[in-house]
PDB file of C-alpha atoms in Angstrom:
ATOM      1  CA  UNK P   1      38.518  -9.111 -42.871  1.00  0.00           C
ATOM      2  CA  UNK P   2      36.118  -9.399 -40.030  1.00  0.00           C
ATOM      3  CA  UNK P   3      34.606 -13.268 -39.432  1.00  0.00           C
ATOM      4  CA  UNK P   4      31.474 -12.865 -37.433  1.00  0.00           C
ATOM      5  CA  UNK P   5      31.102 -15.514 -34.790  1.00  0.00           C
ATOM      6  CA  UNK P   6      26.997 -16.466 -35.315  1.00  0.00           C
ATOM      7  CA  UNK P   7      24.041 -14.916 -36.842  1.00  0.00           C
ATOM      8  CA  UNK P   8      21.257 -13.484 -35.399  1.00  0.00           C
ATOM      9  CA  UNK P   9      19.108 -15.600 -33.768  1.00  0.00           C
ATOM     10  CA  UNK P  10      15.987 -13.993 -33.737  1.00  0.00           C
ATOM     11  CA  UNK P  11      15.807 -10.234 -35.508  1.00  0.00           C
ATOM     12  CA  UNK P  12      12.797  -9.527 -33.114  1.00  0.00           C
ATOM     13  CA  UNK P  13      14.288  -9.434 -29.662  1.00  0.00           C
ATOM     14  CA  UNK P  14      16.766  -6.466 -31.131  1.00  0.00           C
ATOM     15  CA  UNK P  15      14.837  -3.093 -30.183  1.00  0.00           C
ATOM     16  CA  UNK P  16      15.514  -0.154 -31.046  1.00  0.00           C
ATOM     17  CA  UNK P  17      13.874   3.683 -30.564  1.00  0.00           C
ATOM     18  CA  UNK P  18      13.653   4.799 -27.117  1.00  0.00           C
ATOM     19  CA  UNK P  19      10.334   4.416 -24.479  1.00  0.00           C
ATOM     20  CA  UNK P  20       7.110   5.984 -23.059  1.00  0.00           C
ATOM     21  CA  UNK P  21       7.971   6.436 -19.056  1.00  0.00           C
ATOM     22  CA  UNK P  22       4.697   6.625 -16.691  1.00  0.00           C
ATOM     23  CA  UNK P  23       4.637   6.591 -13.560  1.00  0.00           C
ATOM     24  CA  UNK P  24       1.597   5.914 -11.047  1.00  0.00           C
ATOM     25  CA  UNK P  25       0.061   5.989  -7.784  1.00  0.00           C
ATOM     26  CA  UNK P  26      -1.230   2.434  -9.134  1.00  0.00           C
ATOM     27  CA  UNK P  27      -0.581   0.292 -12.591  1.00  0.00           C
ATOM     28  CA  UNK P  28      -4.442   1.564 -13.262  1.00  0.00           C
ATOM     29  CA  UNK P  29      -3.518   4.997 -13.315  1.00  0.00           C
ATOM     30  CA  UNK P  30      -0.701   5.924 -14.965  1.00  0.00           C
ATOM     31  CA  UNK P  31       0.922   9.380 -15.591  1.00  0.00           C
ATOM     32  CA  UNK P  32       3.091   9.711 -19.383  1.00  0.00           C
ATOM     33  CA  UNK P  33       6.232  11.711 -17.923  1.00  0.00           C
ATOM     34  CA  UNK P  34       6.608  12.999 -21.730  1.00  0.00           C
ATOM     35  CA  UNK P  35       9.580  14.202 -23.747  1.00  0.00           C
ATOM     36  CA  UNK P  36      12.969  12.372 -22.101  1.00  0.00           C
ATOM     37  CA  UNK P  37      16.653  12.224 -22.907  1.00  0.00           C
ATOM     38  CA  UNK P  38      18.738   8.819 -21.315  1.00  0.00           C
ATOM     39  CA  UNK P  39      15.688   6.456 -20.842  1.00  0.00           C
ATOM     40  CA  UNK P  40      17.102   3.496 -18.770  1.00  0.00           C
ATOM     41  CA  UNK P  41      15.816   0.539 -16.838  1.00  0.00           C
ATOM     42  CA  UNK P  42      18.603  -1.460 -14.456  1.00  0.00           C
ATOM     43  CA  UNK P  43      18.342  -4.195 -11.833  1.00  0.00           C
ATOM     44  CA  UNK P  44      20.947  -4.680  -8.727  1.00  0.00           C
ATOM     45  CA  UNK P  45      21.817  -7.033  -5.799  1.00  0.00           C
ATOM     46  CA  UNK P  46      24.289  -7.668  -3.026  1.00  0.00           C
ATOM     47  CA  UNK P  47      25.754 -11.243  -4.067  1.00  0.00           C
ATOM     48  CA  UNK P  48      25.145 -13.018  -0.800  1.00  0.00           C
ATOM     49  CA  UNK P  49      27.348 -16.672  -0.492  1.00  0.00           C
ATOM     50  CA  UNK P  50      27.025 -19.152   2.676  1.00  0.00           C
ATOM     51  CA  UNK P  51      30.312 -20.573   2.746  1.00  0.00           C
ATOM     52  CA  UNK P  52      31.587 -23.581   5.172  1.00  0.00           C
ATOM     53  CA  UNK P  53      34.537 -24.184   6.848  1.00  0.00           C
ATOM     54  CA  UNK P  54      35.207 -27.214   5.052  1.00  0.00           C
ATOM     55  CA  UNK P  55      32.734 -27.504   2.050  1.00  0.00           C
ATOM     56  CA  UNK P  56      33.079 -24.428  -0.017  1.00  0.00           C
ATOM     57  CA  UNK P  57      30.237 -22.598  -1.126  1.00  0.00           C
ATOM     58  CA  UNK P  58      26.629 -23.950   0.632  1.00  0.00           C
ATOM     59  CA  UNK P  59      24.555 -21.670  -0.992  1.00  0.00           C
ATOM     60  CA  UNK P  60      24.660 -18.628  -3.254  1.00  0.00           C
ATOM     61  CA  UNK P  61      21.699 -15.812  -3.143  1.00  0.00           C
ATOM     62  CA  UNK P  62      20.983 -12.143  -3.443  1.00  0.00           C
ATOM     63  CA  UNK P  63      19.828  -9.734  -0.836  1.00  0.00           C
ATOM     64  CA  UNK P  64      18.977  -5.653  -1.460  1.00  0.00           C
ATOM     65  CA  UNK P  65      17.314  -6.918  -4.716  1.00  0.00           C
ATOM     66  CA  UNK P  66      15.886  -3.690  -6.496  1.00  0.00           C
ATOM     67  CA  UNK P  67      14.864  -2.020  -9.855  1.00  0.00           C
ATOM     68  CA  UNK P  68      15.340   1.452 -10.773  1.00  0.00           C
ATOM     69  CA  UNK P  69      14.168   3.505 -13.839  1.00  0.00           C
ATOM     70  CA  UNK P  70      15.753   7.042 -15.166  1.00  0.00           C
ATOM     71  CA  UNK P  71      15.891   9.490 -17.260  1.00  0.00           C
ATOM     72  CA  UNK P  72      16.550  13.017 -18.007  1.00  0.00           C
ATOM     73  CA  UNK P  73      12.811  14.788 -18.121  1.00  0.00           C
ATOM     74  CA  UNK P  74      12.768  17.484 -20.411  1.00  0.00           C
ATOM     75  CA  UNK P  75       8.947  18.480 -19.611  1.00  0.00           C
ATOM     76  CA  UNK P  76       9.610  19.976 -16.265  1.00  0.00           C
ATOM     77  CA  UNK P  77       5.546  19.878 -15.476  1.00  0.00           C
ATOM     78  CA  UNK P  78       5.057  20.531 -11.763  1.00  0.00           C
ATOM     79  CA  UNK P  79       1.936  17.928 -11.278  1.00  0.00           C
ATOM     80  CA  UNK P  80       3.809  15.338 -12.763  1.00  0.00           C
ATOM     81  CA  UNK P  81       7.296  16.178 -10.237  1.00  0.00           C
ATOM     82  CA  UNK P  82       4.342  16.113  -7.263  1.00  0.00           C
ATOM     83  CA  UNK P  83       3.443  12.791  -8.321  1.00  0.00           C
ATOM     84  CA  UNK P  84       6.600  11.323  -8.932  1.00  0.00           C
ATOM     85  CA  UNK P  85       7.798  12.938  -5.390  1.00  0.00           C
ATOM     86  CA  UNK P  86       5.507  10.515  -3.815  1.00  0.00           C
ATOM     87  CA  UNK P  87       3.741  13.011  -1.609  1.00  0.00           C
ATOM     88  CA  UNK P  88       6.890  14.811   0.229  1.00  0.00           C
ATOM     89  CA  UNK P  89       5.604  17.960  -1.547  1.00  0.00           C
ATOM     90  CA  UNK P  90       1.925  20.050  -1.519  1.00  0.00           C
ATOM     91  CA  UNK P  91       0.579  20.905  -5.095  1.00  0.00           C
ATOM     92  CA  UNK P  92      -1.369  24.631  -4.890  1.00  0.00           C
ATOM     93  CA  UNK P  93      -3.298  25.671  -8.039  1.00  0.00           C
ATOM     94  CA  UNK P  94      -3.731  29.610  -8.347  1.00  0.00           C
ATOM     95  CA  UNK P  95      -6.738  31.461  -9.599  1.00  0.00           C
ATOM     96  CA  UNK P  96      -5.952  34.392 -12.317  1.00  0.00           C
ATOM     97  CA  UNK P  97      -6.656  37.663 -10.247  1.00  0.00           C
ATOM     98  CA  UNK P  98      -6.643  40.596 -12.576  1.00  0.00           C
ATOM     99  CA  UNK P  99      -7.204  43.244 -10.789  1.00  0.00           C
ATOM    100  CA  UNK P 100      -3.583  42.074  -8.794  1.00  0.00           C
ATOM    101  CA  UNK P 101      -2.294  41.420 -11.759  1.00  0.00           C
ATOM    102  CA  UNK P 102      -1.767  37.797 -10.805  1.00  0.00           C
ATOM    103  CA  UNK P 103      -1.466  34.792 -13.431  1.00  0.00           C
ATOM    104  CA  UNK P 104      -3.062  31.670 -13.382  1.00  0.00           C
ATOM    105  CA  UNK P 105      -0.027  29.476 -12.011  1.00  0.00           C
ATOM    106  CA  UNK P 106       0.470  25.809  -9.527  1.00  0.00           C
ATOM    107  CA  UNK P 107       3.136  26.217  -7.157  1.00  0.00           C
ATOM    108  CA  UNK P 108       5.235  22.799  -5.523  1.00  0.00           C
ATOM    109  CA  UNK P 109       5.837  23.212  -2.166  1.00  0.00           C
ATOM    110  CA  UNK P 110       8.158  20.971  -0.283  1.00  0.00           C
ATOM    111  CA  UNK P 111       9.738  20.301   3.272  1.00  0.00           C
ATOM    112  CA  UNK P 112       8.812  18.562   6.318  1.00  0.00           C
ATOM    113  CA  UNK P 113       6.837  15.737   4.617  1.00  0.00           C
ATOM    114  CA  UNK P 114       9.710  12.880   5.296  1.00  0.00           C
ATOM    115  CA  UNK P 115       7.316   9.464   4.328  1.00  0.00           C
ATOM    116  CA  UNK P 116       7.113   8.824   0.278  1.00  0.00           C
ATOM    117  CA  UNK P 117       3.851   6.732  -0.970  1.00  0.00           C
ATOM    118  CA  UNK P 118       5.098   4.375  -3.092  1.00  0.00           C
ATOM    119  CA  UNK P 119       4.626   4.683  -7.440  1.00  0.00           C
ATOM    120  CA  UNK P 120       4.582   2.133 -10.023  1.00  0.00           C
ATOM    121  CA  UNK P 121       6.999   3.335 -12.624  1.00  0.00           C
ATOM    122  CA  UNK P 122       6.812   1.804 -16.308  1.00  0.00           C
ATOM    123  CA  UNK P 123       8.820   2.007 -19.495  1.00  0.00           C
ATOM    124  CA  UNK P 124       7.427   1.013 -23.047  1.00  0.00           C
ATOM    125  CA  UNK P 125       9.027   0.673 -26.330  1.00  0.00           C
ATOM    126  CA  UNK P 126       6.916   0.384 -29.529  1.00  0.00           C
ATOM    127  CA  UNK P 127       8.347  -1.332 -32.630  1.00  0.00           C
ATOM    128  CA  UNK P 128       7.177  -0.381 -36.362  1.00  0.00           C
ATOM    129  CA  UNK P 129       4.382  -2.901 -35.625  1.00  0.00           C
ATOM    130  CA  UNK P 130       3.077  -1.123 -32.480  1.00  0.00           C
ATOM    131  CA  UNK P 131       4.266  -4.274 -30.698  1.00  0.00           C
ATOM    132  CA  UNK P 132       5.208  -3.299 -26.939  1.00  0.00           C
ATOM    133  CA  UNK P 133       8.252  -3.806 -24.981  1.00  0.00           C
ATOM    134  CA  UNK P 134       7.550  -3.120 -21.342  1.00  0.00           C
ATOM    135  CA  UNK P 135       8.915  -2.871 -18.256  1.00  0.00           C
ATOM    136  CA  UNK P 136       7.240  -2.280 -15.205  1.00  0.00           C
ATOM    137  CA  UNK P 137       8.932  -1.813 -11.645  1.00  0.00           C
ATOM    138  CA  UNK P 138       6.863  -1.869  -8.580  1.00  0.00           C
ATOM    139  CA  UNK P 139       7.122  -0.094  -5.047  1.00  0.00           C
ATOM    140  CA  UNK P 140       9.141   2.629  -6.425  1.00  0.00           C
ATOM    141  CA  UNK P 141      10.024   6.422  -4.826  1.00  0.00           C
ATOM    142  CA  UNK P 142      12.555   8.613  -5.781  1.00  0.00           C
ATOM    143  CA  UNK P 143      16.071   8.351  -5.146  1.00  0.00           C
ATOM    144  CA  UNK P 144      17.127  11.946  -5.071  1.00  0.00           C
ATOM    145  CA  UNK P 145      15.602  15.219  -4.914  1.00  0.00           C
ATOM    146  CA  UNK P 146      15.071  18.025  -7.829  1.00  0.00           C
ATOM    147  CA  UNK P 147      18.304  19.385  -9.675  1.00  0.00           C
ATOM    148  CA  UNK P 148      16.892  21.503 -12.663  1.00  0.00           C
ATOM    149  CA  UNK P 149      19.583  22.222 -15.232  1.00  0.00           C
ATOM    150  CA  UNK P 150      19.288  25.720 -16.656  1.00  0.00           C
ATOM    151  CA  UNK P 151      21.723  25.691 -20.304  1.00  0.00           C
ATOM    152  CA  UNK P 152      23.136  28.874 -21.297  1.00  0.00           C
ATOM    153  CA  UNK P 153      21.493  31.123 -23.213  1.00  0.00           C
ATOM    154  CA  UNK P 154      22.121  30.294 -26.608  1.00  0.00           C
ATOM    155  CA  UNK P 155      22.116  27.074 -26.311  1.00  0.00           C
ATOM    156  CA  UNK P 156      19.581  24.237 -28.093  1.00  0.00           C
ATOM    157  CA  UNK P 157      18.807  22.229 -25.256  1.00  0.00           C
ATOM    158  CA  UNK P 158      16.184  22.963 -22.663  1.00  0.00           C
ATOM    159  CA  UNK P 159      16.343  22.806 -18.983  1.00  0.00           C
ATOM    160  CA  UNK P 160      16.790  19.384 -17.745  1.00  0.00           C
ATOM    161  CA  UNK P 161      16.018  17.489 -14.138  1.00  0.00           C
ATOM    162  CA  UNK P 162      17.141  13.490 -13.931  1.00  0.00           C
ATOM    163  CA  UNK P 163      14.677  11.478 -12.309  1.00  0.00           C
ATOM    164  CA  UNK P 164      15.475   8.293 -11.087  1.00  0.00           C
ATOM    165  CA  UNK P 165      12.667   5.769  -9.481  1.00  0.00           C
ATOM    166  CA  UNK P 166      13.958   2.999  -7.470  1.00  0.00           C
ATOM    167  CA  UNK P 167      11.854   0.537  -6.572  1.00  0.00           C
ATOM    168  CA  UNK P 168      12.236  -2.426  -3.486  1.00  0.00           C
ATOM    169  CA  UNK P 169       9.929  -6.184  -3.675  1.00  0.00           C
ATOM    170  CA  UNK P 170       6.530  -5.281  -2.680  1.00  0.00           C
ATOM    171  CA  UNK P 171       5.790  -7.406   0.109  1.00  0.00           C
ATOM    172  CA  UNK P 172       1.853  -7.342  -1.013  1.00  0.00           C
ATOM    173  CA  UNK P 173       2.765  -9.138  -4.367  1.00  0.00           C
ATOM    174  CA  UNK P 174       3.067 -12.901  -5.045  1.00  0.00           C
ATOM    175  CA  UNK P 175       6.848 -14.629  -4.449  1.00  0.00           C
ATOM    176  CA  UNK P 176       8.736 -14.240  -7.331  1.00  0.00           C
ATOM    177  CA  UNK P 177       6.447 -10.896  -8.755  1.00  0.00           C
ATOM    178  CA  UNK P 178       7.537  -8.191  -6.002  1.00  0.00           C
ATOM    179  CA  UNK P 179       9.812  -6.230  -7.971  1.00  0.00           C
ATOM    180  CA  UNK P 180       9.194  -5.765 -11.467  1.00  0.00           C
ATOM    181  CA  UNK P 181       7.751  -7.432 -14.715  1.00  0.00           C
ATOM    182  CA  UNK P 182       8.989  -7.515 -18.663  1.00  0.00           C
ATOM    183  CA  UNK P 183       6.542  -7.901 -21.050  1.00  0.00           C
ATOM    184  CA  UNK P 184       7.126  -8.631 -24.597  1.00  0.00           C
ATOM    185  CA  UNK P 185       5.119  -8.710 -27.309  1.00  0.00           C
ATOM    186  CA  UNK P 186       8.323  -7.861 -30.213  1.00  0.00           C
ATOM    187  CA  UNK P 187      10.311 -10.946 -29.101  1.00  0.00           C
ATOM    188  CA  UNK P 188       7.803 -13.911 -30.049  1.00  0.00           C
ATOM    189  CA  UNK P 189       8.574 -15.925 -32.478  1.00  0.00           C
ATOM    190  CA  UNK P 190       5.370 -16.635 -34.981  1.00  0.00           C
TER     191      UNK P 190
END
């Protein structure tokens, strides 16, 4: 017979359903990414320890402190890869031509851009009470370049391209707020 250990100690701070991701030239202007597979947010460090010759451990820090967010995006939408590419890449919109038999289309272009603009990049997660769960991670650019995943043909699942936004403190932003924010609305007790 299983013999559990505690009890919950508050229901609220258990979520569950996936999240929204956006991402943003700014946190006023952000872009819904759409239909996703694999939403995650994660934070890493180096451990960095000062250690003495004859004191042990002096001091214990971190160092490479970042924030990414990923996801496999299902809505392959080329103005939302330009954006997220943080403006390695030209965006062309093309006119319908008839007479050349030419369909209205956009067109990414890439290569020879090597500078990203940083994006904000944001997840949120809605409970039954449209309470939000949010994450937002700031100074972020891409981590890797385009790998569209064609299925075969018979099978369910669309074409697929994981998108990963890592993001590094933002010098511009207050001590202690350079690299990302939680907000939760779901986990407060009334």
């Amino acid at each position: 017979m299983a013999r559990a250990m505690t009890t919950v100690q508050n229901a609220n701070t258990i979520r569950f359903g996936s999240a929204k991701f956006e991402v943003g030239e700014d946190i006023d202007n952000m872009v819904d990414l759409g239909a996703m597979r694999g939403v995650v947010f994660e934070e890493t460090w180096d451990e960095v320890r000062v250690m003495s010759d004859n004191a042990g451990v002096i001091r214990v820090g971190v160092s490479n402190h970042m924030a990414s967010i990923e996801g496999q995006l299902m809505e392959i939408n080329l103005e939302t890869l330009y954006l997220l590419r943080g403006g390695i890449d030209k965006l062309e919109h093309i006119e319908a031509n008839p007479e050349e038999e030419q369909l209205e289309a956009i067109k990414l272009l890439s290569g020879g851009f090597s500078t990203f603009q940083p994006r904000v990049a944001r997840i949120t997660n809605y409970d039954d009470q449209n309470r939000k769960f949010q994450i937002t991670v700031y100074n972020t650019s891409p981590e890797s370049g385009l790998n569209i995943t064609f299925p075969e043909a018979d099978s369910e699942d669309p074409a697929m391209t994981p998108i990963r936004m890592t993001g590094s403190p933002d010098p511009n932003r207050p001590l202690g707020e350079q690299l990302f924010e939680i907000y939760d609305e779901q986990g407060v007790r009334p």
